[in-house]
mmCIF file of C-alpha atoms and ligand atoms in Angstrom:
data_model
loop_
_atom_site.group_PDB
_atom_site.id
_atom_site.type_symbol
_atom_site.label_atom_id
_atom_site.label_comp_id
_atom_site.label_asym_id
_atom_site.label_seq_id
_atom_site.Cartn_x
_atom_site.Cartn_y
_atom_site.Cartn_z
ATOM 1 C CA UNK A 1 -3.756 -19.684 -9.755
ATOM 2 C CA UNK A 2 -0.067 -20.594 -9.221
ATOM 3 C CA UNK A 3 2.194 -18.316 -7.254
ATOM 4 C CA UNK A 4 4.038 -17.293 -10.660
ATOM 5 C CA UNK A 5 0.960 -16.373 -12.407
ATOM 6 C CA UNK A 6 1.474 -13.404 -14.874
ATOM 7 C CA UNK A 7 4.884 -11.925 -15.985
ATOM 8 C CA UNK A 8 8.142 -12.392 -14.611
ATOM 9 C CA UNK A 9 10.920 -10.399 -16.329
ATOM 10 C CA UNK A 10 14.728 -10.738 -14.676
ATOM 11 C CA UNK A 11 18.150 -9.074 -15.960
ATOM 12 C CA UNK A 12 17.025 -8.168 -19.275
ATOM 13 C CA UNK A 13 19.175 -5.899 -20.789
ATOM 14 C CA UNK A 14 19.497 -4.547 -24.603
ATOM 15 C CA UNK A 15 21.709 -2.216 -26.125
ATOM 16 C CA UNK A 16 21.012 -1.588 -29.927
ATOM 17 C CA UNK A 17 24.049 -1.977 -32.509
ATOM 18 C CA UNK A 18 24.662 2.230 -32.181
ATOM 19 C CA UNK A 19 25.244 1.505 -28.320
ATOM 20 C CA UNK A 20 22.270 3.055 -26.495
ATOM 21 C CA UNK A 21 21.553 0.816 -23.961
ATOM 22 C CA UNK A 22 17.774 0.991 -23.843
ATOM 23 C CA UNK A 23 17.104 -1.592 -21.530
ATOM 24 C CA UNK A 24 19.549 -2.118 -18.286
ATOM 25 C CA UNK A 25 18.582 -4.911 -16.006
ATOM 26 C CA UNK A 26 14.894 -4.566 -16.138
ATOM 27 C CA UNK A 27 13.139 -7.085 -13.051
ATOM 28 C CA UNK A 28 9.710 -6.911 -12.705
ATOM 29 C CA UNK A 29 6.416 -9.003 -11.846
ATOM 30 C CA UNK A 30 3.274 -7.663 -13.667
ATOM 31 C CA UNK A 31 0.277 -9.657 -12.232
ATOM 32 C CA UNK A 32 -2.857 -10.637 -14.028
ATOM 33 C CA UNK A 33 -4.822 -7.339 -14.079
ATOM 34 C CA UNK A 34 -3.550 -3.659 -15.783
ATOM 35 C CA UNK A 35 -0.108 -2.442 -15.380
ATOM 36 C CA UNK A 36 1.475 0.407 -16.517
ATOM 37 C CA UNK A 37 4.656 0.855 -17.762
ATOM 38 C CA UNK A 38 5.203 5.087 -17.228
ATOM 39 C CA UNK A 39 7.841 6.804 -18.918
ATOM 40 C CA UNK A 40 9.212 9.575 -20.675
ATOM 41 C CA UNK A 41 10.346 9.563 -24.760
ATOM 42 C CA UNK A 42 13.078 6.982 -25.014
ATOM 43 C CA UNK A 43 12.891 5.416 -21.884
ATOM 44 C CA UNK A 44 12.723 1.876 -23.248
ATOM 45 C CA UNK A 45 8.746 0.762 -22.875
ATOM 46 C CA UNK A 46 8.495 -0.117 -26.564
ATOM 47 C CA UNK A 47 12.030 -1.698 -26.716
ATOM 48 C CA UNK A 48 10.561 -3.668 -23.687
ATOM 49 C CA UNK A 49 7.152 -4.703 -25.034
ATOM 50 C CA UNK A 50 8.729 -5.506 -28.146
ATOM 51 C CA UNK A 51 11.237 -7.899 -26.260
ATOM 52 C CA UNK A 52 7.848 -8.814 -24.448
ATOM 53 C CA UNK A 53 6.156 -9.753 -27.902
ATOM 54 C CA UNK A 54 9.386 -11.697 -28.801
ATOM 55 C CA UNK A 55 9.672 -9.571 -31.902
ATOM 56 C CA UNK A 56 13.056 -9.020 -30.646
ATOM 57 C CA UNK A 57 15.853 -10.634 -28.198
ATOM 58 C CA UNK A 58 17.212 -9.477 -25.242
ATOM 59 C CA UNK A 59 21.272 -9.804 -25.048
ATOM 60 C CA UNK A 60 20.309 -11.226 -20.970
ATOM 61 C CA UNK A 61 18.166 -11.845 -18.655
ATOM 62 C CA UNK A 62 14.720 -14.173 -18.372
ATOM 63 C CA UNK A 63 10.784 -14.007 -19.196
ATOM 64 C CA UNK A 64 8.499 -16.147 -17.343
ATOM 65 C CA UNK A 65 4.903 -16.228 -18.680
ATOM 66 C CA UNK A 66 2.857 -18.006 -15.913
ATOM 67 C CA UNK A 67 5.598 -19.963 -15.061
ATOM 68 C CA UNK A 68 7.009 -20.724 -18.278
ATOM 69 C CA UNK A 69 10.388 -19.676 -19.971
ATOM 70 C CA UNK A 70 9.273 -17.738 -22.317
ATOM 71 C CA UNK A 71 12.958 -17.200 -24.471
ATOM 72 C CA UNK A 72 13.404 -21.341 -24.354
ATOM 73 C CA UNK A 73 9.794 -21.623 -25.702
ATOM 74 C CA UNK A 74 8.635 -18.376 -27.331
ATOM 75 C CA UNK A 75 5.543 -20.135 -28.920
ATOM 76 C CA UNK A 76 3.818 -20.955 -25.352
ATOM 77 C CA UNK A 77 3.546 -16.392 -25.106
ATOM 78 C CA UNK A 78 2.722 -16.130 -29.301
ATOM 79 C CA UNK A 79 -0.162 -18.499 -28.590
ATOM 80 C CA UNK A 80 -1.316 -16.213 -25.775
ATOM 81 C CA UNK A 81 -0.429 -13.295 -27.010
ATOM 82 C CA UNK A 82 -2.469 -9.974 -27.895
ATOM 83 C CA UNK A 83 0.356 -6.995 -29.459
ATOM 84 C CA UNK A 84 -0.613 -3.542 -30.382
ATOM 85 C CA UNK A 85 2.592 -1.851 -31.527
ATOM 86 C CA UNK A 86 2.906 2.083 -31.390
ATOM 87 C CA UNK A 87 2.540 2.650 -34.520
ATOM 88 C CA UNK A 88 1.234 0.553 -37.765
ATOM 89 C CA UNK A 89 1.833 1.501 -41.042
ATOM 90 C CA UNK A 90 -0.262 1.785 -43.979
ATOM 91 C CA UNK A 91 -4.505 0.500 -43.845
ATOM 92 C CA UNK A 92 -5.164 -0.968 -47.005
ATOM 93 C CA UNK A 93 -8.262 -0.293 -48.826
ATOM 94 C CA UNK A 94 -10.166 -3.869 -46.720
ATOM 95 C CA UNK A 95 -13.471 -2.912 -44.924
ATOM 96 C CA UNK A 96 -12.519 -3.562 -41.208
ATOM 97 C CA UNK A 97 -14.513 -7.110 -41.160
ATOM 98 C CA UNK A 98 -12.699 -8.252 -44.027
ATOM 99 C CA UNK A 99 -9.576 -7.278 -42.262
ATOM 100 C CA UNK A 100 -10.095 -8.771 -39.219
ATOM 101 C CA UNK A 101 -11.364 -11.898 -40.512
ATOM 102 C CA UNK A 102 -8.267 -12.273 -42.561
ATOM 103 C CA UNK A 103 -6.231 -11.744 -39.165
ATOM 104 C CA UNK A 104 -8.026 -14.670 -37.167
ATOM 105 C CA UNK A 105 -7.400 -16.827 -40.400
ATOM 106 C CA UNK A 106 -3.760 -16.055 -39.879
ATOM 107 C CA UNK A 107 -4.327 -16.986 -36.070
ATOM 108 C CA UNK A 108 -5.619 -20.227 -37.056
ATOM 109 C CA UNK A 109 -9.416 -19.675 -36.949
ATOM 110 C CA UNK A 110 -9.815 -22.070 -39.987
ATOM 111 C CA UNK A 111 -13.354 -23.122 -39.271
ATOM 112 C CA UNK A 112 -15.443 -19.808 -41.104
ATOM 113 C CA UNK A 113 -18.654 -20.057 -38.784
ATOM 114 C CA UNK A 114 -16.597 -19.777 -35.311
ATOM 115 C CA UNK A 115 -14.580 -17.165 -37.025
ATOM 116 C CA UNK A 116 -17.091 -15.136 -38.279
ATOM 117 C CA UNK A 117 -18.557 -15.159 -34.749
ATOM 118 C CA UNK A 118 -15.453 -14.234 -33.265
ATOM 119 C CA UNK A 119 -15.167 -11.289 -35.524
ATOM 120 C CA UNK A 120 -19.155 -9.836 -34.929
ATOM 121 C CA UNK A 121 -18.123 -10.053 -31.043
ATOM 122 C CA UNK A 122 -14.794 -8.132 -31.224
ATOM 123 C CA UNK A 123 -16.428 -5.495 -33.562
ATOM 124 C CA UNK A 124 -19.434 -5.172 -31.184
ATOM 125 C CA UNK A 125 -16.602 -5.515 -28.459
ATOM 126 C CA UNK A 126 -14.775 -2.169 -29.694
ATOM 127 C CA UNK A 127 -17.651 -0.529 -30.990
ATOM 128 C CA UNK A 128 -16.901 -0.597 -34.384
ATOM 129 C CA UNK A 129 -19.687 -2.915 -35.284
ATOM 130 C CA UNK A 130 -21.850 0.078 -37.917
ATOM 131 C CA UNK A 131 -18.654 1.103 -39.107
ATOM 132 C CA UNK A 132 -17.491 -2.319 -39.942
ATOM 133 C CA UNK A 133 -18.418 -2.642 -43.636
ATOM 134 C CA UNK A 134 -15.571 0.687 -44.438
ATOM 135 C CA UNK A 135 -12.587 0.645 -45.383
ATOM 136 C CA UNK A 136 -9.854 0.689 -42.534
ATOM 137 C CA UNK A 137 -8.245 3.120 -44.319
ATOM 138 C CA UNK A 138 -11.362 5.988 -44.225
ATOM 139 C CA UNK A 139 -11.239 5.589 -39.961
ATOM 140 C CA UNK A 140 -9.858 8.467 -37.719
ATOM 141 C CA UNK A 141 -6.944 8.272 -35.244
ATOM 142 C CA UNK A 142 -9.471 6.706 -32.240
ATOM 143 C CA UNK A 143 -11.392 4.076 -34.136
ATOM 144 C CA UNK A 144 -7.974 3.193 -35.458
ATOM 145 C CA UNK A 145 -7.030 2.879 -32.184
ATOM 146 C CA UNK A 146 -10.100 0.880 -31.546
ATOM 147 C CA UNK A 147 -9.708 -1.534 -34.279
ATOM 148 C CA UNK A 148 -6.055 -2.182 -33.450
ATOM 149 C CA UNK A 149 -7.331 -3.220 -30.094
ATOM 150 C CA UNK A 150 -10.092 -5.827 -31.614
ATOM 151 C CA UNK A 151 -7.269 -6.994 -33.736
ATOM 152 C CA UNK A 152 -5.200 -7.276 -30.836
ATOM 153 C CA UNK A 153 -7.822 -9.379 -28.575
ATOM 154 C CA UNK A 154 -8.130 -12.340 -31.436
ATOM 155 C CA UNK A 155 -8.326 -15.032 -29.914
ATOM 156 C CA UNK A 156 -8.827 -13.984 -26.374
ATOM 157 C CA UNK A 157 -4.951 -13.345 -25.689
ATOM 158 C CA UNK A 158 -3.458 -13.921 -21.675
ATOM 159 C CA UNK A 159 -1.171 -11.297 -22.457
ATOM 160 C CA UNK A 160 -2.069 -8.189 -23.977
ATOM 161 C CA UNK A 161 0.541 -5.736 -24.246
ATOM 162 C CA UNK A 162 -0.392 -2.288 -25.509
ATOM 163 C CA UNK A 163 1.826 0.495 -26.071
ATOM 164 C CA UNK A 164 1.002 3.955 -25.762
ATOM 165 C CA UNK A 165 -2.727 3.407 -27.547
ATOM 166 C CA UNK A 166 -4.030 6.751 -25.934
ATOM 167 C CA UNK A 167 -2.041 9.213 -28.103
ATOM 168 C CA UNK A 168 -3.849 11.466 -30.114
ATOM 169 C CA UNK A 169 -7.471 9.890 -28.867
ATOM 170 C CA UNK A 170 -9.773 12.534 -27.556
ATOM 171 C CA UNK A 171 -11.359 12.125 -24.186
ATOM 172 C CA UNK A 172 -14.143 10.329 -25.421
ATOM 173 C CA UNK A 173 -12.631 8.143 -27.176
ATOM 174 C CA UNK A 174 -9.417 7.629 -24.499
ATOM 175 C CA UNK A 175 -12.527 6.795 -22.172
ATOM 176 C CA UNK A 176 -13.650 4.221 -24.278
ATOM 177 C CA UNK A 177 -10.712 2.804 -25.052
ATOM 178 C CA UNK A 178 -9.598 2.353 -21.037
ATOM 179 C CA UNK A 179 -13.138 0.472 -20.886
ATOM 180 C CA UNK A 180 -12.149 -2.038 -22.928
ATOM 181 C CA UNK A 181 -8.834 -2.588 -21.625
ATOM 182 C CA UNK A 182 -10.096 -2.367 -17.945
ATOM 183 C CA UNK A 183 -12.779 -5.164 -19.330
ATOM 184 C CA UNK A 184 -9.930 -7.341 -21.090
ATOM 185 C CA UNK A 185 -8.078 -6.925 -17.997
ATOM 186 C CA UNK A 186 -10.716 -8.748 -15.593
ATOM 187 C CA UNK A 187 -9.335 -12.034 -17.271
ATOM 188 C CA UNK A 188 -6.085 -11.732 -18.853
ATOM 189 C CA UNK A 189 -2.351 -9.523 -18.392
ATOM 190 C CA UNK A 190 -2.673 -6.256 -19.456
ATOM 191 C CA UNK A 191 0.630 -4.203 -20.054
ATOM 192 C CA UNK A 192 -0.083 -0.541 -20.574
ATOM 193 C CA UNK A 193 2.413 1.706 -21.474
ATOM 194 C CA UNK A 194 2.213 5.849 -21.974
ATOM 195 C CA UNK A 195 3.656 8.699 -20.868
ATOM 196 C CA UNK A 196 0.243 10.180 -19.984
ATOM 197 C CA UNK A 197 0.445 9.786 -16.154
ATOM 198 C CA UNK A 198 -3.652 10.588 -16.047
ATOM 199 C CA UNK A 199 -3.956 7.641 -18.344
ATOM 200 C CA UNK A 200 -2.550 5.385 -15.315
ATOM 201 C CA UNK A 201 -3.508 6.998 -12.024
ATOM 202 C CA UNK A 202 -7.485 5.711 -12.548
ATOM 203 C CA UNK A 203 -6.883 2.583 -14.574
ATOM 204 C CA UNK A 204 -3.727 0.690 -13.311
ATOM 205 C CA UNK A 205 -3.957 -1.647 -10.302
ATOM 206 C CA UNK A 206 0.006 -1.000 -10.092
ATOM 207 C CA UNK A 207 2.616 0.460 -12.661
ATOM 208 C CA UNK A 208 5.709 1.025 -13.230
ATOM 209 C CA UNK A 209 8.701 3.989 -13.840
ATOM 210 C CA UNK A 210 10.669 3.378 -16.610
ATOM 211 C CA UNK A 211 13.767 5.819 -17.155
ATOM 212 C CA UNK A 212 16.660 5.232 -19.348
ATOM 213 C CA UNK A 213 16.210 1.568 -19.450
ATOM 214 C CA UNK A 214 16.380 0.855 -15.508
ATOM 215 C CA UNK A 215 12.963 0.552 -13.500
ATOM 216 C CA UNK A 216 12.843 3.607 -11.084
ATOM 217 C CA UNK A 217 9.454 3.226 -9.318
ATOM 218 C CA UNK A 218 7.095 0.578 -8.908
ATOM 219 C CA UNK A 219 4.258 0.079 -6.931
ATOM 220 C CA UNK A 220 0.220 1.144 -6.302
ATOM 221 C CA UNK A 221 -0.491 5.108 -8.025
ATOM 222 C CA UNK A 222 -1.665 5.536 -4.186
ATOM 223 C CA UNK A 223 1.614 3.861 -2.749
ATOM 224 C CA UNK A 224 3.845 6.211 -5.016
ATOM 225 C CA UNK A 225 2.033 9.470 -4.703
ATOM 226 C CA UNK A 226 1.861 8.619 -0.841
ATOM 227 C CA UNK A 227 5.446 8.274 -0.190
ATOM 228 C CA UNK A 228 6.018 11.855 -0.745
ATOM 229 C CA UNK A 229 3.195 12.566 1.787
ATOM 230 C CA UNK A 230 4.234 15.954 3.857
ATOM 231 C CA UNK A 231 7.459 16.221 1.534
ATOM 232 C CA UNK A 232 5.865 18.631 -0.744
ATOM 233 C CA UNK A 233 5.919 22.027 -1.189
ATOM 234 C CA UNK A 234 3.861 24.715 -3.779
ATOM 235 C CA UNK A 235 4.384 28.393 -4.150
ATOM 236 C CA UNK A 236 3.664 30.590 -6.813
ATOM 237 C CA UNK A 237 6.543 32.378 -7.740
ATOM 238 C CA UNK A 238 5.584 35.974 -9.673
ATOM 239 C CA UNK A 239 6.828 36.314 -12.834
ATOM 240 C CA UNK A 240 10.361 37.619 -13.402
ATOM 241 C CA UNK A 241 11.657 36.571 -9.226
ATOM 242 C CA UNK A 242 14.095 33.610 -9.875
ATOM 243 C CA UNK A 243 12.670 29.779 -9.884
ATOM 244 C CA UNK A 244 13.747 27.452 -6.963
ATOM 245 C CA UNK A 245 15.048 23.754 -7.434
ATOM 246 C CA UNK A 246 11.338 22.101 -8.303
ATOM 247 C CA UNK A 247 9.785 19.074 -8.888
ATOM 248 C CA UNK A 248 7.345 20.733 -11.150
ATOM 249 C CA UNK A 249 7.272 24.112 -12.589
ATOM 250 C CA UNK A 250 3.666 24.614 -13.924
ATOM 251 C CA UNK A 251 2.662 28.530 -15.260
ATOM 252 C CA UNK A 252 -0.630 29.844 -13.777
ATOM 253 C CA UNK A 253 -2.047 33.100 -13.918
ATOM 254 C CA UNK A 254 0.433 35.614 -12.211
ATOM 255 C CA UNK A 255 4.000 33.198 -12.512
ATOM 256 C CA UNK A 256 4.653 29.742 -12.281
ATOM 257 C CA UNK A 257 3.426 27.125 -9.396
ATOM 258 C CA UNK A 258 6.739 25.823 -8.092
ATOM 259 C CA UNK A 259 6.406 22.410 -5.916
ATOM 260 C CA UNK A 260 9.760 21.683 -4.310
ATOM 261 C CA UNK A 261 10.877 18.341 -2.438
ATOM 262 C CA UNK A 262 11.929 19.160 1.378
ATOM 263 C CA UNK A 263 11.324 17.512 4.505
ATOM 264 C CA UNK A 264 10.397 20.645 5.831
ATOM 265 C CA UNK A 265 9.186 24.516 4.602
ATOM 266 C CA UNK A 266 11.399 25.521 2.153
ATOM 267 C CA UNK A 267 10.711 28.989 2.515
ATOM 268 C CA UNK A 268 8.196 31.576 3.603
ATOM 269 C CA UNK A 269 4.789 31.746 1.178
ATOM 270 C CA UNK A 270 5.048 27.710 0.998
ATOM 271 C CA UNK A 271 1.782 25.754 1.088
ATOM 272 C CA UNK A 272 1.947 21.969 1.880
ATOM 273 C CA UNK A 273 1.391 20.581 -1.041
ATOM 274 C CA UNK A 274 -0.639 16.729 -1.717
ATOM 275 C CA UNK A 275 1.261 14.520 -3.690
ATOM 276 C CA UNK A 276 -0.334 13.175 -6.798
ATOM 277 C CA UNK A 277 1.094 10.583 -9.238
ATOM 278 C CA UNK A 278 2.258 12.541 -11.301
ATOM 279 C CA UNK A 279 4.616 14.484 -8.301
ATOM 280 C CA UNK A 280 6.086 10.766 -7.801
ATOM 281 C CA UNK A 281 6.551 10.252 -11.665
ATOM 282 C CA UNK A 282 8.935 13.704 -11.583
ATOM 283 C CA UNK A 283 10.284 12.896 -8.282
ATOM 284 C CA UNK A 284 11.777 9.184 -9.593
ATOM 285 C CA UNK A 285 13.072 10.571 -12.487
ATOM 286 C CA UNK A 286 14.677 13.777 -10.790
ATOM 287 C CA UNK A 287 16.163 10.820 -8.432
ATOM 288 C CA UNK A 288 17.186 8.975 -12.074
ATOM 289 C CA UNK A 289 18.931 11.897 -13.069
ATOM 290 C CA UNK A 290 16.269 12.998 -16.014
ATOM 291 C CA UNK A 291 15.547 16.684 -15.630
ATOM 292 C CA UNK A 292 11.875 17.692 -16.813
ATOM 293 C CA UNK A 293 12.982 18.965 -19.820
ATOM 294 C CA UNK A 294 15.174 16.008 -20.618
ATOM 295 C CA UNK A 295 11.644 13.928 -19.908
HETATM 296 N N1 ATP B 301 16.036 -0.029 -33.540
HETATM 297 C C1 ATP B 301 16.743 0.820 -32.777
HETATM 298 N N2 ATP B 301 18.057 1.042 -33.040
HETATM 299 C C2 ATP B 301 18.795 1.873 -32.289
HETATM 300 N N3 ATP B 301 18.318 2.547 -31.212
HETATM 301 C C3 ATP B 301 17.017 2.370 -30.900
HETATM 302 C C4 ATP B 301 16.167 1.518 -31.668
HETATM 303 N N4 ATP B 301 14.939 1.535 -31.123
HETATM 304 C C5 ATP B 301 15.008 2.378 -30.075
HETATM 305 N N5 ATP B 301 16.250 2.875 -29.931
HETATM 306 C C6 ATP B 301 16.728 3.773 -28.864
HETATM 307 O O1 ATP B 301 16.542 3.104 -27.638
HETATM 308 C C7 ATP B 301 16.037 3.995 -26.653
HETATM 309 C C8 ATP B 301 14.685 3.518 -26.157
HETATM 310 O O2 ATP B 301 13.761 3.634 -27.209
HETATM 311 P P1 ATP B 301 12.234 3.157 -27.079
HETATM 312 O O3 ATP B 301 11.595 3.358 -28.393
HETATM 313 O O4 ATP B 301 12.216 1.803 -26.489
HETATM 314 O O5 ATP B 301 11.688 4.215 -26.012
HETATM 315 P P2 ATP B 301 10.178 4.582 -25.621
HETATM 316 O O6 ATP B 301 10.128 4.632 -24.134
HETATM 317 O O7 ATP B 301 9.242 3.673 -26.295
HETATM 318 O O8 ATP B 301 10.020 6.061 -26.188
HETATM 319 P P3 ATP B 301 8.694 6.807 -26.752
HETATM 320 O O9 ATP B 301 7.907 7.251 -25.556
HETATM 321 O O10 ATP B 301 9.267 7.970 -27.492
HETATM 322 O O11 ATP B 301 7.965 5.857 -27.619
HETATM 323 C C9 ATP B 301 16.003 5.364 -27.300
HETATM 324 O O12 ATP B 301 17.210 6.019 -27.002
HETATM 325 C C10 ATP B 301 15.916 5.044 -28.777
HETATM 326 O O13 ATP B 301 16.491 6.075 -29.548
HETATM 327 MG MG1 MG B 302 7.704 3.934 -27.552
#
């Protein structure tokens, strides 16, 4: 594979006719594999993934899809591309083979025999294969989930970008669902994005931070989490003594588990503290200026 295999995204920026700027000189290289995009509510992933999907345009700034322009030639990505948007709207009444069948149609799966193959293999794919013959509309939030997914992967996409597909699943079916994408992933690009750092830390090869439109973080979950080896701090602070600057305030039984950035002890009753993901994911956006309850 070439050296600019995958996505290469430089400048973009977007700011919506109200004037939030929800994307503000976003560069970033997502190689073949799973990425994820981590952020907080209104951070910009689905204004990016939607820019991604060339459903909309960014005011600046480039998209490279294995090397080629994607805004000069947004057909080359649409070919190649595999989109499940945060939310759909309504399922019509269509039994979920009907439905998908229609969908590769629309992709250009003209000839019915290949088509109808293609179909059986995504259903079995997702595991929707006994529940195939019902009505999309009678499915629950995860096989919803499931059968966006098998929509998404018509046509064995290059690019599949995903955004947030975990919410609402239960672990089982969050499990399953990371499966697939970790399988897709194996031969395609595979852009993630939640605010569920768990949903990253096992699955993601590398990710990014997104806050208020800029990239704050980017890396391996183990290169993030590591550079705040030492740096961290826990105490558990009884209830009703005042709360020190923290990177996370968590409540346990008898007050809340402080952790607190400092190069050295912050104070007596400290613990060193191992940094997980989801220390670096407050840490960046503590150093973006987004307060936990902001994020
Ligand atoms: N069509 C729009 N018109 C105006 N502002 C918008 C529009 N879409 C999004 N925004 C704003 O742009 C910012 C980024 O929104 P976006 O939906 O991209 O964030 P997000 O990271 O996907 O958030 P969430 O986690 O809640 O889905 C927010 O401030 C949002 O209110
Ligand atoms: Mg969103």
């Amino acid at each position: 594979m070439s050296a600019t295999s995958g996505l290469q995204l430089r400048g973009l920026t977007k700011t919506y006719a109200n004037g939030v700027k929800a994307l503000n000189g976003i560069d970033l290289s997502v190689p073949p594999g799973l990425y994820g995009l981590l952020g907080p509510n209104g951070a910009g992933k689905s204004t990016l993934m939607r820019t991604l999907a060339t459903l909309q345009a960014p005011d600046a700034g480039q998209i490279e899809l294995d090397g080629v322009d994607v805004l000069a030639d947004p057909d080359h990505l649409r070919r190649r591309l595999g989109y499940l948007p945060q939310t759909i709207g309504a399922y019509p009444g269509v039994s979920g083979r009907d439905l998908l069948d229609r969908f590769a149609w629309l992709k250009g799966r003209t000839e019915r025999r290949q088509r109808r193959a293609e179909v059986e293999a995504l259903l079995q794919r997702v595991n929707l294969g006994d529940a195939a013959h019902r009505a999309v509309a009678t499915y629950s939030g995860g096989m919803l989930r499931r059968f966006g997914i098998a929509m998404a992967l018509i046509g064995s996409p290059r690019l599949l970008i995903v955004d947030e597909p975990t919410a609402g699943l239960d672990p089982a079916e969050r499990n399953r669902f990371h499966r697939v994408l970790a399988d897709v992933a194996a031969e395609a690009v595979v852009l993630l994005s939640t605010h569920i750092v768990e949903d990253i830390e096992n699955l993601c090869a590398r990710l990014a931070i997104l806050a208020r439109g800029r990239i704050v973080a980017e890396g391996t979950p183990a290169e993030l989490s590591s550079a705040l080896a030492g740096r961290l701090w826990a105490r558990v602070v009884p209830r009703g003594e005042a709360l020190p600057a923290a990177v996370q305030l968590t409540a346990v039984p008898g007050g809340t588990l402080a952790v607190v950035l400092a190069e050295a002890s912050p104070g007596p009753g400290f613990q060193p503290h191992p940094a997980t993901l989801e220390d670096a994911y407050h840490v960046a956006l503590a150093a973006a200026g987004l307060s936990d309850e902001e994020a």
